[in-house]
Amino acid sequence: MSSLINLLTQSAGTLLGLLVFAAVVWVLASDITQKKHTILRNYPLVGHLRYLFEKQGEYFRQYFFAGDREEMPFNRATRAWVYRTAKGEGGVIGFGSTNDLREPGSIIFANAPFPVLEEERLPTPSLLVGEGFCVKPFAARSVINISGMSFGAISAPAVQALSKGAALAGCWMCTGEGGLAPYHLAGGCDLIMQIGTAKYGIRDAEGNFSAERARVLAQQVSAFEIKLSQGAKPGKGGVLLASKVGSEIAAIRGIPIHTDSISPNRHPDIADVDQLLERIAFVRDLTGRPVGVKTAIGGEAFIDELCEAVLRRGLHYAPDFLTIDGGEGGSGAAPQTLADHMSLPLAEALPRVVDALMAAGLRQRVKVIASGKLVTPARVAWALCAGADFVNSARGFMFALGCIQAMRCHTNTCPTGIATHNHRLQRGLVIEEKHLRVANYARITNKEVDMIAHACGLRHAREFRRHHVRIVQTAGHSLLLGELYPYPAAARVTA
Ligand SMILES: Cc1cc2nc3c(=O)[nH]c(=O)nc-3n(C[C@H](O)[C@H](O)[C@H](O)COP(=O)(O)O)c2cc1C
């Protein structure tokens, strides 16, 4: 009798073991083959913990962890908004906001007592970049666009998903300084080719600017952007560590494989504002495309000098656009000392640049693109109020691709396949799925910027002005942006 009981117990144990094993294999197989969740494809079984904590955290984190608004560089509330938006799940919340409007720097839009009716709203107009000054001006439709992230800093599937998503949403994508890769062409979106200080992808065998290459590229891109600096590391060129420089990236950049790719800290052939303006006019004449400049801002001197030189030399020498990157900008790899302390934050840089252009009467000639943590509609709308025409985002679109802010872009071990060339990790990033998220994020951000405009009593987002937004100074005291940064007197009529 006892041996029968033993046998039955053993069999039950074996059966249970088999069932557990089968369940584990089944979960493992479905995790690896599903296409929606990057983390589960890359980390089957254990990846469920992330989703469990994400979901259950809503109930428990108040007892253990920091609040929704406390993490840096992007807090949980912001990331969660982008994730939901990219999945098309809507940006509606219940109970109330966790945003503390007593914090200095908080943005408060001035709601109109009688907002515009639906039938009074207008689509946000496209703007022509380079109109009247180049053969092929570029009609830019979307307010939010994809900021430069080089193929090298980010992976081939990430570039492809961004390109296809941008094409669906009608926004542009900047190549970043790593040159034009075939992956940028995957979706057929408008491309801005960045000319970095090493001139990757647009240089000859000696590393100098290649006019021949520029002419070829002009057939594939809508505009060129000369990069002077980016907010995360002004005074330092691009850095791509050897671990990320495989044969394909080395070939596109024209550098040796598996060596650090370090660009000079400035263009060796552009040493002052006059040389910059000459280079702008030269590339525009050569390619027929609009040419702009990307820079971080250290103070008013540069922009004042630039305006003065344009007025002295003529409008043909003006950049068709200026991309102003705030000191809070991100990077694939940057020294922490520069990232923490160098260059003005966008909140200060953007109005100063716009004011200098207005005072010089160049505001219509030079389009302004702003970047630096502009990943939510409120931040984008603030930038339009301050005077930007467009906004670029890098990390907003990384979140749309599934970035979890692991902060390992420089190590080639990004767990979501975005900033790594490890094929196993890239497997989690399914282009057919993620490009839709990129498109959703861009479209819904534009839509919600319009929503803010309508609540302010405007017909569309291009009607934003500085008196539509207030900036909190101290708890209970806010000022209009127009009081903090009054429009220059001479330009007030056109402001
Ligand atoms: C992974 C990564 C790679 C980047 N690569 C470039 C680059 O090649 N050229 C450039 O001008 N900026 C580069 N940037 C900076 C962004 O284009 C952008 O200016 C900055 O991150 C601010 O936008 P954000 O706050 O929306 O990320 C990079 C940023 C990230 C996060």
XYZ file of C-alpha atoms and ligand atoms in Angstrom:
526
model
C 0.000 0.000 0.000
C 2.732 2.448 1.012
C 4.699 1.669 -2.168
C 1.544 2.481 -4.216
C 1.201 5.820 -2.394
C 4.910 6.522 -3.035
C 4.472 5.719 -6.708
C 1.392 7.962 -7.005
C 3.170 10.824 -5.182
C 6.209 10.464 -7.422
C 4.050 10.403 -10.560
C 2.104 13.476 -9.402
C 5.391 15.249 -8.704
C 6.737 14.314 -12.120
C 3.488 15.427 -13.787
C 3.570 18.741 -11.939
C 7.228 19.200 -12.878
C 6.388 18.497 -16.533
C 3.480 20.935 -16.429
C 5.655 23.673 -14.924
C 8.387 22.935 -17.469
C 5.851 23.040 -20.343
C 4.446 26.332 -19.017
C 7.924 27.838 -18.777
C 8.778 26.700 -22.332
C 5.459 28.082 -23.588
C 5.987 31.496 -21.937
C 9.593 31.523 -23.146
C 8.551 30.753 -26.728
C 5.747 33.326 -26.751
C 8.004 35.989 -25.230
C 10.704 35.433 -27.818
C 8.345 35.380 -30.791
C 5.954 38.239 -29.882
C 6.809 41.548 -31.539
C 5.309 44.218 -29.328
C 7.539 44.258 -26.238
C 11.283 44.756 -26.706
C 12.223 43.753 -23.175
C 10.354 40.420 -23.369
C 11.953 39.546 -26.712
C 15.395 40.304 -25.312
C 14.850 39.060 -21.762
C 12.143 36.356 -21.891
C 10.553 35.303 -18.557
C 12.564 37.675 -16.384
C 11.373 40.616 -18.498
C 7.865 40.093 -17.088
C 9.145 41.557 -13.828
C 9.536 44.936 -15.536
C 5.944 44.969 -16.705
C 4.752 43.661 -13.332
C 6.624 46.400 -11.460
C 5.490 49.021 -13.967
C 1.855 48.042 -13.461
C 1.854 47.211 -9.770
C 4.153 50.150 -9.083
C 1.178 52.432 -9.633
C -0.257 51.041 -6.395
C 2.875 50.429 -4.322
C 5.498 53.002 -5.241
C 3.961 55.677 -3.021
C 5.185 53.585 -0.051
C 8.731 52.906 -1.264
C 9.961 54.957 -4.182
C 10.436 58.494 -5.472
C 7.391 60.244 -6.919
C 6.317 60.353 -10.552
C 8.113 63.659 -11.121
C 11.438 63.102 -9.421
C 13.733 61.185 -11.774
C 16.275 62.712 -14.160
C 16.830 63.299 -16.987
C 13.197 62.362 -17.642
C 10.753 61.589 -14.860
C 8.373 58.681 -14.872
C 5.304 60.775 -15.689
C 6.970 62.125 -18.835
C 8.219 58.730 -19.977
C 4.849 57.138 -19.291
C 3.138 59.841 -21.360
C 5.395 59.131 -24.339
C 4.939 55.342 -23.994
C 1.156 55.635 -23.888
C 1.086 58.106 -26.744
C 3.376 55.983 -28.903
C 1.131 52.987 -28.313
C -1.883 55.107 -29.256
C -3.367 54.574 -25.788
C -4.256 58.239 -25.230
C -3.009 60.782 -22.718
C -5.982 60.831 -20.359
C -5.433 60.569 -16.564
C -7.777 60.130 -13.637
C -8.003 61.769 -10.197
C -5.611 64.640 -10.883
C -2.191 65.828 -11.942
C 1.044 64.984 -10.098
C 2.656 68.085 -11.654
C 3.536 70.570 -8.911
C 2.752 74.028 -10.289
C 4.565 75.688 -7.363
C 7.976 74.554 -8.696
C 10.064 77.389 -10.222
C 10.245 77.026 -13.993
C 6.856 75.309 -14.281
C 4.904 76.195 -17.395
C 1.339 77.494 -17.167
C -0.542 78.355 -20.348
C -2.983 81.256 -20.280
C -6.340 79.708 -21.028
C -8.764 81.867 -22.989
C -12.132 82.517 -21.377
C -13.749 81.677 -24.719
C -11.596 79.092 -26.552
C -12.026 78.670 -30.316
C -14.849 76.477 -31.528
C -14.030 73.369 -33.509
C -15.201 74.964 -36.771
C -12.907 77.969 -36.205
C -9.744 75.879 -35.920
C -7.221 75.780 -38.748
C -4.554 73.205 -39.615
C -1.102 74.317 -38.471
C 0.517 75.676 -41.653
C 3.701 74.173 -43.132
C 6.674 76.516 -43.419
C 9.038 76.786 -46.370
C 12.671 76.611 -45.304
C 15.123 78.450 -47.562
C 12.386 80.060 -49.688
C 13.731 82.690 -52.062
C 17.357 81.821 -51.389
C 17.837 78.294 -52.703
C 16.729 76.339 -55.748
C 14.970 73.643 -53.723
C 13.360 75.073 -50.575
C 11.938 72.513 -48.228
C 8.308 72.480 -47.031
C 8.368 71.364 -43.399
C 4.982 70.150 -42.217
C 5.400 68.833 -38.692
C 6.134 70.992 -35.644
C 7.988 68.123 -33.935
C 10.791 66.354 -35.790
C 13.535 63.812 -35.167
C 16.781 65.293 -33.899
C 20.213 64.143 -35.082
C 21.292 60.758 -33.740
C 24.031 59.212 -35.802
C 23.961 55.706 -37.235
C 26.641 54.482 -34.883
C 25.216 56.037 -31.740
C 21.968 54.253 -32.593
C 21.402 50.949 -34.368
C 20.343 50.070 -37.899
C 16.841 48.895 -36.839
C 16.378 52.056 -34.761
C 17.307 54.260 -37.732
C 14.963 52.315 -40.006
C 12.033 52.496 -37.570
C 12.587 56.249 -37.160
C 12.784 56.789 -40.917
C 9.592 54.836 -41.596
C 7.756 56.452 -38.683
C 8.832 59.925 -39.795
C 7.556 59.232 -43.310
C 4.151 58.172 -41.926
C 3.864 61.188 -39.645
C 5.242 63.693 -42.173
C 8.145 64.861 -40.044
C 11.827 65.143 -40.928
C 14.709 63.167 -39.529
C 18.234 64.517 -39.063
C 21.032 62.040 -39.778
C 23.277 63.159 -36.928
C 26.963 63.461 -37.586
C 27.660 59.843 -38.635
C 26.810 60.322 -42.312
C 23.918 59.064 -44.424
C 23.340 55.307 -44.040
C 21.072 53.262 -46.338
C 18.829 52.809 -43.269
C 17.977 56.532 -43.256
C 16.387 56.051 -46.676
C 14.159 53.146 -45.541
C 10.971 55.175 -45.135
C 11.478 57.946 -47.671
C 11.030 60.733 -45.093
C 12.562 64.197 -45.441
C 16.159 64.006 -44.297
C 18.439 66.702 -42.954
C 22.040 65.693 -43.559
C 24.227 66.852 -40.721
C 27.752 68.011 -41.515
C 29.662 67.288 -38.313
C 33.136 68.498 -37.506
C 34.664 65.277 -38.913
C 32.423 65.594 -42.020
C 31.585 61.902 -41.896
C 29.832 60.804 -45.068
C 30.634 64.059 -46.864
C 34.434 64.052 -46.902
C 37.193 63.011 -49.263
C 40.002 60.550 -48.546
C 41.948 63.241 -46.639
C 38.961 64.081 -44.429
C 38.199 67.422 -46.135
C 34.738 68.568 -47.277
C 33.960 66.874 -50.591
C 31.947 68.970 -53.061
C 31.436 65.898 -55.216
C 29.906 63.954 -52.294
C 27.728 66.965 -51.360
C 26.240 67.052 -54.866
C 25.383 63.337 -54.680
C 23.851 63.708 -51.215
C 21.753 66.660 -52.377
C 19.745 64.200 -54.494
C 18.819 62.215 -51.362
C 18.276 64.795 -48.625
C 16.086 67.887 -48.171
C 18.560 70.126 -46.338
C 22.026 70.301 -44.794
C 22.879 71.230 -41.218
C 26.376 72.365 -40.259
C 26.908 71.273 -36.672
C 28.985 73.646 -34.584
C 28.112 72.018 -31.282
C 25.432 70.192 -29.318
C 24.169 71.061 -25.852
C 25.492 67.945 -24.122
C 29.134 68.613 -25.055
C 29.935 72.016 -26.556
C 33.640 72.320 -27.262
C 33.937 68.595 -27.816
C 33.362 66.688 -31.036
C 31.335 63.506 -31.420
C 32.515 60.447 -29.550
C 31.752 56.907 -30.665
C 33.682 54.376 -28.651
C 35.580 51.575 -30.446
C 33.100 48.929 -29.236
C 30.441 50.493 -31.486
C 32.619 50.997 -34.589
C 31.941 47.855 -36.674
C 32.834 47.424 -40.343
C 29.665 49.046 -41.749
C 29.912 52.151 -39.548
C 33.640 52.428 -40.232
C 32.968 52.273 -43.990
C 30.198 54.947 -43.892
C 32.364 57.258 -41.774
C 35.597 56.508 -43.638
C 37.548 55.524 -40.494
C 39.353 52.357 -39.272
C 37.256 49.596 -37.732
C 37.208 49.080 -33.919
C 38.919 52.358 -33.086
C 37.341 55.273 -31.193
C 35.611 57.645 -33.611
C 36.409 61.105 -32.252
C 35.529 64.183 -34.286
C 37.494 67.422 -33.871
C 36.079 69.900 -31.384
C 35.335 72.333 -34.213
C 35.375 72.392 -38.012
C 39.061 72.885 -38.837
C 38.023 75.033 -41.835
C 35.499 77.228 -39.954
C 37.224 79.429 -37.404
C 34.892 82.442 -37.208
C 31.457 83.736 -38.132
C 32.540 84.995 -41.560
C 33.955 81.613 -42.531
C 30.745 80.019 -41.281
C 28.588 82.271 -43.474
C 30.806 81.619 -46.487
C 30.483 77.879 -45.958
C 26.683 78.158 -45.677
C 26.418 80.072 -48.966
C 28.896 77.711 -50.647
C 27.004 74.512 -49.684
C 23.663 76.091 -50.630
C 24.920 77.195 -54.058
C 26.556 73.807 -54.608
C 23.533 71.693 -53.663
C 20.510 73.942 -54.211
C 19.293 72.877 -50.758
C 18.653 74.941 -47.618
C 21.585 75.041 -45.211
C 21.304 75.602 -41.470
C 23.510 75.579 -38.395
C 23.161 73.622 -35.162
C 24.686 75.066 -32.033
C 24.484 75.307 -28.284
C 24.526 78.860 -26.912
C 27.068 80.147 -24.396
C 25.846 83.774 -24.376
C 24.554 86.549 -26.630
C 27.906 87.333 -28.298
C 27.764 84.604 -30.966
C 24.239 85.287 -32.174
C 24.781 89.063 -32.150
C 27.948 88.630 -34.195
C 26.185 86.279 -36.600
C 23.347 88.771 -37.180
C 25.796 91.630 -37.631
C 27.791 89.623 -40.209
C 24.635 88.686 -42.148
C 23.510 92.328 -42.278
C 26.990 93.360 -43.406
C 27.337 90.666 -46.096
C 23.749 90.203 -47.302
C 20.804 87.852 -46.704
C 22.205 85.234 -49.074
C 24.811 84.452 -46.419
C 22.250 83.887 -43.654
C 21.630 80.349 -42.432
C 18.228 79.137 -43.647
C 17.658 77.779 -40.164
C 19.291 77.770 -36.756
C 18.932 74.703 -34.540
C 19.382 75.830 -30.948
C 20.269 72.955 -28.633
C 19.870 73.527 -24.884
C 22.598 72.574 -22.416
C 20.251 69.878 -21.124
C 20.450 68.045 -24.465
C 21.264 64.362 -24.656
C 24.100 62.496 -26.311
C 25.177 58.991 -27.248
C 28.389 59.646 -25.297
C 29.531 62.851 -23.582
C 31.882 63.773 -20.730
C 29.752 64.283 -17.627
C 31.598 67.515 -16.772
C 30.451 69.142 -20.018
C 26.995 67.565 -19.951
C 26.422 68.834 -16.404
C 27.761 72.370 -16.688
C 28.315 73.627 -20.224
C 26.067 76.005 -22.237
C 22.771 77.737 -21.540
C 19.630 75.732 -20.933
C 17.095 76.140 -23.718
C 14.774 78.232 -21.516
C 17.385 80.983 -21.597
C 19.066 80.334 -24.958
C 15.961 80.237 -27.153
C 14.379 83.627 -26.316
C 17.790 85.321 -26.542
C 18.441 83.913 -30.018
C 14.936 84.808 -31.215
C 15.302 88.337 -29.824
C 18.627 88.867 -31.591
C 17.104 87.725 -34.907
C 14.076 89.981 -34.380
C 16.161 92.987 -33.460
C 18.197 92.474 -36.650
C 15.037 92.026 -38.766
C 16.120 88.471 -39.632
C 13.339 86.554 -37.910
C 11.486 85.770 -41.158
C 14.683 84.910 -43.040
C 16.066 82.433 -40.502
C 13.801 79.641 -39.270
C 14.401 78.595 -35.664
C 14.421 74.984 -34.492
C 14.644 74.304 -30.753
C 15.804 71.153 -28.957
C 16.484 70.130 -25.381
C 14.036 67.921 -23.475
C 11.082 69.083 -25.575
C 9.340 65.729 -25.426
C 5.832 66.630 -24.250
C 3.255 68.860 -25.972
C 3.503 71.468 -23.190
C 7.271 71.846 -23.663
C 6.862 71.990 -27.443
C 4.145 74.647 -27.112
C 6.385 76.634 -24.724
C 9.134 76.614 -27.403
C 6.663 77.945 -29.992
C 5.609 80.685 -27.563
C 9.261 81.605 -27.043
C 9.665 81.993 -30.812
C 10.687 78.639 -32.308
C 9.214 77.534 -35.634
C 9.928 73.850 -35.080
C 11.096 71.487 -32.415
C 13.539 68.597 -32.633
C 13.593 65.714 -30.213
C 16.038 62.846 -29.886
C 15.143 61.198 -26.607
C 11.371 61.620 -27.060
C 11.657 59.459 -30.160
C 13.950 57.040 -28.319
C 11.173 56.557 -25.747
C 8.729 56.000 -28.609
C 11.076 53.252 -29.819
C 10.971 51.633 -26.364
C 13.971 53.231 -24.569
C 13.752 52.598 -20.804
C 16.347 55.257 -19.841
C 18.945 52.646 -18.910
C 21.597 55.374 -19.570
C 23.967 52.969 -21.323
C 23.989 54.470 -24.838
C 27.816 54.709 -24.712
C 28.447 51.063 -23.773
C 26.930 49.107 -26.693
C 24.773 47.187 -24.196
C 21.466 49.083 -24.569
C 18.821 46.593 -23.396
C 16.246 47.825 -25.908
C 18.352 47.459 -29.072
C 18.279 51.199 -29.815
C 21.836 52.232 -28.950
C 23.670 48.955 -29.528
C 25.050 46.987 -32.448
C 24.628 43.696 -30.604
C 22.320 41.683 -32.879
C 20.857 39.717 -29.987
C 19.691 42.938 -28.308
C 18.540 44.482 -31.600
C 16.199 41.521 -32.061
C 13.840 43.096 -29.516
C 13.306 46.163 -31.677
C 10.780 45.098 -34.309
C 10.705 47.715 -37.055
C 7.155 46.901 -38.258
C 5.860 47.527 -34.738
C 8.087 50.388 -33.575
C 7.781 52.612 -36.632
C 4.062 52.904 -35.895
C 4.901 54.099 -32.392
C 7.267 56.720 -33.775
C 4.502 57.960 -36.086
C 1.887 57.943 -33.289
C 4.189 59.921 -31.014
C 4.862 62.614 -33.625
C 1.236 62.891 -34.736
C -0.266 62.998 -31.259
C 2.326 65.485 -30.001
C 1.440 67.821 -32.879
C -2.248 67.294 -32.148
C -1.891 68.073 -28.444
C 0.200 71.177 -29.172
C -2.779 72.320 -31.237
C -5.052 71.362 -28.344
C -3.110 73.750 -26.077
C -3.324 76.457 -28.764
C -7.100 76.066 -29.008
C -7.440 76.281 -25.216
C -5.443 79.539 -25.390
C -7.970 80.891 -27.893
C -5.753 80.401 -30.976
C -6.728 78.823 -34.284
C -3.482 76.884 -34.634
C -0.075 76.429 -33.030
C 1.739 78.990 -35.177
C -0.240 81.749 -33.423
C 1.522 81.189 -30.088
C 3.240 84.267 -28.633
C 5.037 84.944 -25.374
C 1.909 86.255 -23.645
C 0.291 82.833 -23.956
C 2.515 81.195 -21.354
C 3.487 81.994 -17.764
C 6.596 80.759 -15.997
C 6.465 80.068 -12.276
C 9.097 82.066 -10.368
C 8.340 80.977 -6.823
C 5.409 79.152 -5.297
C 2.254 81.138 -6.060
C 3.975 83.696 -8.305
C 4.303 83.398 -12.087
C 5.248 85.845 -14.848
C 4.286 85.957 -18.502
C 7.131 84.792 -20.739
C 6.750 88.154 -22.472
C 7.541 89.914 -19.162
C 10.593 87.736 -18.553
C 11.781 88.172 -22.145
C 10.084 91.262 -23.659
C 10.175 91.348 -27.464
C 12.851 93.779 -28.721
C 11.255 97.217 -29.099
C 11.994 97.583 -32.820
C 10.456 94.207 -33.580
C 7.292 94.453 -31.499
C 5.016 95.111 -34.462
C 5.986 91.889 -36.239
C 6.257 89.887 -33.019
C 21.866 58.727 -28.664
C 22.041 60.152 -29.096
C 22.833 60.451 -30.188
C 23.005 61.776 -30.594
N 23.767 62.057 -31.705
C 23.870 63.339 -32.144
C 24.563 63.658 -33.339
O 25.111 62.803 -34.031
N 24.606 64.959 -33.719
C 23.981 65.955 -33.011
O 24.028 67.116 -33.403
N 23.319 65.671 -31.878
C 23.240 64.397 -31.431
N 22.506 64.129 -30.308
C 21.817 65.252 -29.611
C 20.362 65.374 -30.085
O 20.281 65.549 -31.470
C 19.618 66.546 -29.422
O 20.209 67.747 -29.840
C 19.619 66.517 -27.902
O 19.576 65.221 -27.379
C 18.423 67.306 -27.362
O 17.211 66.676 -27.680
P 16.434 65.731 -26.626
O 16.501 66.429 -25.312
O 15.050 65.608 -27.191
O 17.144 64.433 -26.583
C 22.358 62.812 -29.877
C 21.559 62.507 -28.774
C 21.390 61.198 -28.381
C 20.513 60.892 -27.192
